PDB file of C-alpha atoms in Angstrom:
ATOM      1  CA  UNK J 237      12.508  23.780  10.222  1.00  0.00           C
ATOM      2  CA  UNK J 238      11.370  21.075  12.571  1.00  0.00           C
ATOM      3  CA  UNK J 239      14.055  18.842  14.688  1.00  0.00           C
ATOM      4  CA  UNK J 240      13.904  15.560  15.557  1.00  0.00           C
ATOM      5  CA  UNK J 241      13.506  15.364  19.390  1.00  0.00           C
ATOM      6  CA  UNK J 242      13.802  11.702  19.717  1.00  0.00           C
ATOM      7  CA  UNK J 243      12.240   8.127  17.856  1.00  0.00           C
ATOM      8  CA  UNK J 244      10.940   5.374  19.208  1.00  0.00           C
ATOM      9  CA  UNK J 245      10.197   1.758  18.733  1.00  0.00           C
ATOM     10  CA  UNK J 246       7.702   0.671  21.381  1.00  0.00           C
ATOM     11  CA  UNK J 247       3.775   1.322  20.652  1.00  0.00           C
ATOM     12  CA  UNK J 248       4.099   1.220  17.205  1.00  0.00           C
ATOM     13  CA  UNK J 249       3.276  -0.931  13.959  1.00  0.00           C
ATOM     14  CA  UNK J 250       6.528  -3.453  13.447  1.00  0.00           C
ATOM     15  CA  UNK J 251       8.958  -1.752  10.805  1.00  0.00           C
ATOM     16  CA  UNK J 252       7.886   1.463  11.857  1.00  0.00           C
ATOM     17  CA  UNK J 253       9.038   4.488  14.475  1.00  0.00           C
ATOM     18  CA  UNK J 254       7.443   7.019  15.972  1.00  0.00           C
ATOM     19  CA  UNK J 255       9.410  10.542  15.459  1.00  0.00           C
ATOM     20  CA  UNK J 256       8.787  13.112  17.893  1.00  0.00           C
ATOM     21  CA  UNK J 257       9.648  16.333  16.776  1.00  0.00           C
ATOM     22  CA  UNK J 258      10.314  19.370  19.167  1.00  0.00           C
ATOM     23  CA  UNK J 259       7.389  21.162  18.384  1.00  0.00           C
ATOM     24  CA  UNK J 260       5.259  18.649  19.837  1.00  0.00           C
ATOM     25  CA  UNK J 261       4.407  16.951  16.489  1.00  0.00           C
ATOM     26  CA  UNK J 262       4.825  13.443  15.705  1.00  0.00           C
ATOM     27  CA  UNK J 263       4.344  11.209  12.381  1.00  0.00           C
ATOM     28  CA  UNK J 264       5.480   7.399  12.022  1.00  0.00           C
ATOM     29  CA  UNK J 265       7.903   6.378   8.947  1.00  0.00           C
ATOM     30  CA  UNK J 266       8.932   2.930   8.073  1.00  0.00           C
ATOM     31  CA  UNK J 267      12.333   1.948   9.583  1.00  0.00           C
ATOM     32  CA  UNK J 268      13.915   1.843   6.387  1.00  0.00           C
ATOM     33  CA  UNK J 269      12.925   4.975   5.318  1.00  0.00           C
ATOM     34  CA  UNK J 270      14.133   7.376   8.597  1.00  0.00           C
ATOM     35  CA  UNK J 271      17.499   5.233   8.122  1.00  0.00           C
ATOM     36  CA  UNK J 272      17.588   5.813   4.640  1.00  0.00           C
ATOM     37  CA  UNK J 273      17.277   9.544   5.229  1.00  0.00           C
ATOM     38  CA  UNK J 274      19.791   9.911   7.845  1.00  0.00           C
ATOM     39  CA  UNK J 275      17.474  11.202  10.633  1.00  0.00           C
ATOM     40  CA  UNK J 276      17.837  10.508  14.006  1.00  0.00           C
ATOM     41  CA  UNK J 277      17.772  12.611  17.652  1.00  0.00           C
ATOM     42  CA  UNK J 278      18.471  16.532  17.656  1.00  0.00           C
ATOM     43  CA  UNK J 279      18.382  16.276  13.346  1.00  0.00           C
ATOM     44  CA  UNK J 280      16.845  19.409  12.122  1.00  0.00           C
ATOM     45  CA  UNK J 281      14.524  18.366   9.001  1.00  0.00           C
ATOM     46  CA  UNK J 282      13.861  20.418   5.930  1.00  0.00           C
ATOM     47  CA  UNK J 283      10.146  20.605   5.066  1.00  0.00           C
ATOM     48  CA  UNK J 284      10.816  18.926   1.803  1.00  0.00           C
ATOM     49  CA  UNK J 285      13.247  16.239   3.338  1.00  0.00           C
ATOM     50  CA  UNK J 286      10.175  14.886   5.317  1.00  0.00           C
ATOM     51  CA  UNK J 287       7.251  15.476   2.615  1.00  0.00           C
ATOM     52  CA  UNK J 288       9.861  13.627   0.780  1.00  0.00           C
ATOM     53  CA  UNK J 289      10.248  10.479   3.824  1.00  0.00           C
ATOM     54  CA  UNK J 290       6.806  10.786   4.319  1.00  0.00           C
ATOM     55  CA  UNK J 291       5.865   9.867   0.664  1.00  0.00           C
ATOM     56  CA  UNK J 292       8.661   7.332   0.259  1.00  0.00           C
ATOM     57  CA  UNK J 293       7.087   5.671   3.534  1.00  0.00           C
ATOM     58  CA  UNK J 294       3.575   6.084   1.884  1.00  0.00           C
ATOM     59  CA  UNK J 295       4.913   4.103  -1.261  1.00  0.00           C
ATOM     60  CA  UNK J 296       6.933   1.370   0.502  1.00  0.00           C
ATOM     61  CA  UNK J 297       4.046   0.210   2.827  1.00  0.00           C
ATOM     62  CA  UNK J 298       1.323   0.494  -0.045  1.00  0.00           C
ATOM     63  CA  UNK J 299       3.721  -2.138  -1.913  1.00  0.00           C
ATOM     64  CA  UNK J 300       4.181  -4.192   0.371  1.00  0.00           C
ATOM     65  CA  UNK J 301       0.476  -4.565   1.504  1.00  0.00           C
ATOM     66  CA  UNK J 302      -0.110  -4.905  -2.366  1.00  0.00           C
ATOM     67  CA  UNK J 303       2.325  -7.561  -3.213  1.00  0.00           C
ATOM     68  CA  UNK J 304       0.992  -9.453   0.670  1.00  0.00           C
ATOM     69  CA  UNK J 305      -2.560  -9.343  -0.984  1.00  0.00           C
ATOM     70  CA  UNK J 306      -1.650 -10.381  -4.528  1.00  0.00           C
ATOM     71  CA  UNK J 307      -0.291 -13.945  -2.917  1.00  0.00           C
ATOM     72  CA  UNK J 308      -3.542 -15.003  -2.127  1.00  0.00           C
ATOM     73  CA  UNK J 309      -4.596 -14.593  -5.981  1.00  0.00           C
ATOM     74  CA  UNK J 310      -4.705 -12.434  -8.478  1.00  0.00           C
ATOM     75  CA  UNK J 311      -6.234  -9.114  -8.141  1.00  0.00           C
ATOM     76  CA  UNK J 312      -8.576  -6.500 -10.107  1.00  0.00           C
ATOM     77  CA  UNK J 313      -7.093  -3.277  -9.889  1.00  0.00           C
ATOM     78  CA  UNK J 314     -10.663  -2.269  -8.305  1.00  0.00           C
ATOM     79  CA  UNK J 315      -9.285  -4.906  -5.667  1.00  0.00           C
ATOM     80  CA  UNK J 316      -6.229  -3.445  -5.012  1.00  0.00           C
ATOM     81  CA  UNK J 317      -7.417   0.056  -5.201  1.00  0.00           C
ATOM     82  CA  UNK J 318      -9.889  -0.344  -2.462  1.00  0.00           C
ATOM     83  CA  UNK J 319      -7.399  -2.348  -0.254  1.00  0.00           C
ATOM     84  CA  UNK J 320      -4.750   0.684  -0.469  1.00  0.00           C
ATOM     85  CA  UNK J 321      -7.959   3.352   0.345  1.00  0.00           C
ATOM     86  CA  UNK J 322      -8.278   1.450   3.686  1.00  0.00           C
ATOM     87  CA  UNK J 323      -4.397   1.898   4.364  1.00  0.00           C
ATOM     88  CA  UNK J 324      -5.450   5.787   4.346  1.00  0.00           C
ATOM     89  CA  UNK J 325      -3.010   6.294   0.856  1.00  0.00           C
ATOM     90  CA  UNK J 326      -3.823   9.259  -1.262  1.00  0.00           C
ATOM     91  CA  UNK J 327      -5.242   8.969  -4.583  1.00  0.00           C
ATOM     92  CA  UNK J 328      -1.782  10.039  -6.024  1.00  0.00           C
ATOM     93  CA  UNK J 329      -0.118   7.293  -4.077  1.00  0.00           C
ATOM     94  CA  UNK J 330      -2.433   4.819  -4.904  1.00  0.00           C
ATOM     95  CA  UNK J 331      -2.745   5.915  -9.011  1.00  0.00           C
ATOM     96  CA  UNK J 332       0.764   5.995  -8.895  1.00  0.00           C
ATOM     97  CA  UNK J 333       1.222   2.242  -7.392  1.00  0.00           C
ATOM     98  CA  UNK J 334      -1.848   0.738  -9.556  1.00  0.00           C
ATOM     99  CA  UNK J 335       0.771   2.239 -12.536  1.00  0.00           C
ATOM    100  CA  UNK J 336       3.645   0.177 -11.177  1.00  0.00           C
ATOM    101  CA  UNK J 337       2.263  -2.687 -10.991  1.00  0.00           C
ATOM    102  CA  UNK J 338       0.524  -2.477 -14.777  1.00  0.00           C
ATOM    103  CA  UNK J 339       3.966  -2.134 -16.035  1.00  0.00           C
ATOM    104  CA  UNK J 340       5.821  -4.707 -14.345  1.00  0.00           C
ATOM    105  CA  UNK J 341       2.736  -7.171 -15.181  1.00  0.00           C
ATOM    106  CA  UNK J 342       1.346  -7.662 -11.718  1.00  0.00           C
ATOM    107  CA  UNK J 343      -1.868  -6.249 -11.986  1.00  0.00           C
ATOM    108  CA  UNK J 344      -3.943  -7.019 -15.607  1.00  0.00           C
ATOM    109  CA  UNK J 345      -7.439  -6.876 -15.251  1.00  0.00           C
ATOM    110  CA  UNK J 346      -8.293  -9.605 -18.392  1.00  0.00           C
ATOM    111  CA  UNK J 347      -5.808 -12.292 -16.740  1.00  0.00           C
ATOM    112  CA  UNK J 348      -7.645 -11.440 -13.616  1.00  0.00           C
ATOM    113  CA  UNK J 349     -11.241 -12.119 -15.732  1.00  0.00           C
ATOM    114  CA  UNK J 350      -9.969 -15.567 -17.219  1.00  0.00           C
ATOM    115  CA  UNK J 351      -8.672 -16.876 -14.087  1.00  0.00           C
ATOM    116  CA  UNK J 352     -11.815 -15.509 -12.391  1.00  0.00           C
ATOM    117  CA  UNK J 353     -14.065 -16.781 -14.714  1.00  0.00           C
ATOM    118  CA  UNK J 354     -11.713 -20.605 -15.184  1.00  0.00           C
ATOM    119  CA  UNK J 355     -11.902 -20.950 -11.162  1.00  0.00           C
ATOM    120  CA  UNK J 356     -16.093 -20.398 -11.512  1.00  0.00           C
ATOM    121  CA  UNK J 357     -16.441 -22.757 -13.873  1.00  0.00           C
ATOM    122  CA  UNK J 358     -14.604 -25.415 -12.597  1.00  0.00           C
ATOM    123  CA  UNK J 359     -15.344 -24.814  -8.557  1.00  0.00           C
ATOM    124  CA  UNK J 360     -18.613 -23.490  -9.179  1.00  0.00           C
ATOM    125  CA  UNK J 361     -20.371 -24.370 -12.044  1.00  0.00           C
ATOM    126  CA  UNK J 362     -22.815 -21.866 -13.087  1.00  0.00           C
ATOM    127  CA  UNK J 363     -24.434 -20.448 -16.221  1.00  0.00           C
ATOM    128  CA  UNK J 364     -22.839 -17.985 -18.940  1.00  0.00           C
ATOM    129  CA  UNK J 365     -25.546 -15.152 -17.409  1.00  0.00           C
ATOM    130  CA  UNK J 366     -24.809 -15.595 -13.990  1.00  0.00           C
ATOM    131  CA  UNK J 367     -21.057 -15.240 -14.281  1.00  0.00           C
ATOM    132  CA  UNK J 368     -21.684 -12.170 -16.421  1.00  0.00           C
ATOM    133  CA  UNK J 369     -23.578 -10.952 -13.686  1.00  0.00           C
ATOM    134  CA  UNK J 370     -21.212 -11.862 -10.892  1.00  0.00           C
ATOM    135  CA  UNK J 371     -18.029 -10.054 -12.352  1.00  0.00           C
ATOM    136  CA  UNK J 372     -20.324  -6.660 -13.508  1.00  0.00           C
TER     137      UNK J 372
END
């Protein structure tokens, strides 16, 4: 089981920490997340316990870039799903995410096609064909 040889701060993302393991190993979780599972200096971690932190940290920071990008405007799920790819999330993660925010209503792709095709027509008017075109 690995321990927790120290975390740090400095040198990394803001809301995150750096855990340095004995072994030599390190990984980063959000703050929240190693406080939320107790860890901290000379901790020895069960396997699962970390998979566990590791995912929880996935799914926290894939919201939260998620719910930045859908203040701009509304989002396709293609949107959102390419956005999450570049934060390095696993398909699970990111089918798993695109799921939550169906349900609670955040992410509908024929609300996204109406105000798409509303904001064309009014900022840029164009043709029935060419619109077509431009959200195929």
């Amino acid at each position: 089981m690995p321990e927790i040889e120290g975390h740090f701060f400095n040198g990394v993302r803001r809301g995150w920490v750096r855990v340095e393991f004995t072994s030599g190993d390190t990984l980063e979780l959000r703050r929240e997340v190693f406080a939320d599972f107790g860890f901290g200096n000379g901790s020895v971690v069960d396997t699962d316990e970390l998979d566990a932190a590791v995912r929880e940290s996935d799914r926290r920071h894939g919201r939260s870039v998620a719910l930045r990008f859908f203040r701009e405007r509304p989002r396709s799920e293609q949107e959102i799903r390419l956005r999450l790819r570049r934060e390095k999330l696993g398909p699970e993660m990111i089918d798993s995410l695109v799921a939550d925010f169906t349900t609670q209503g955040l992410l509908n792709d024929a609300d996204f096609a109406r105000a798409w095709v509303g904001s064309r027509t009014n900022l840029r008017p164009k043709g029935v064909f060419l619109i077509r075109r431009e959200l195929r």
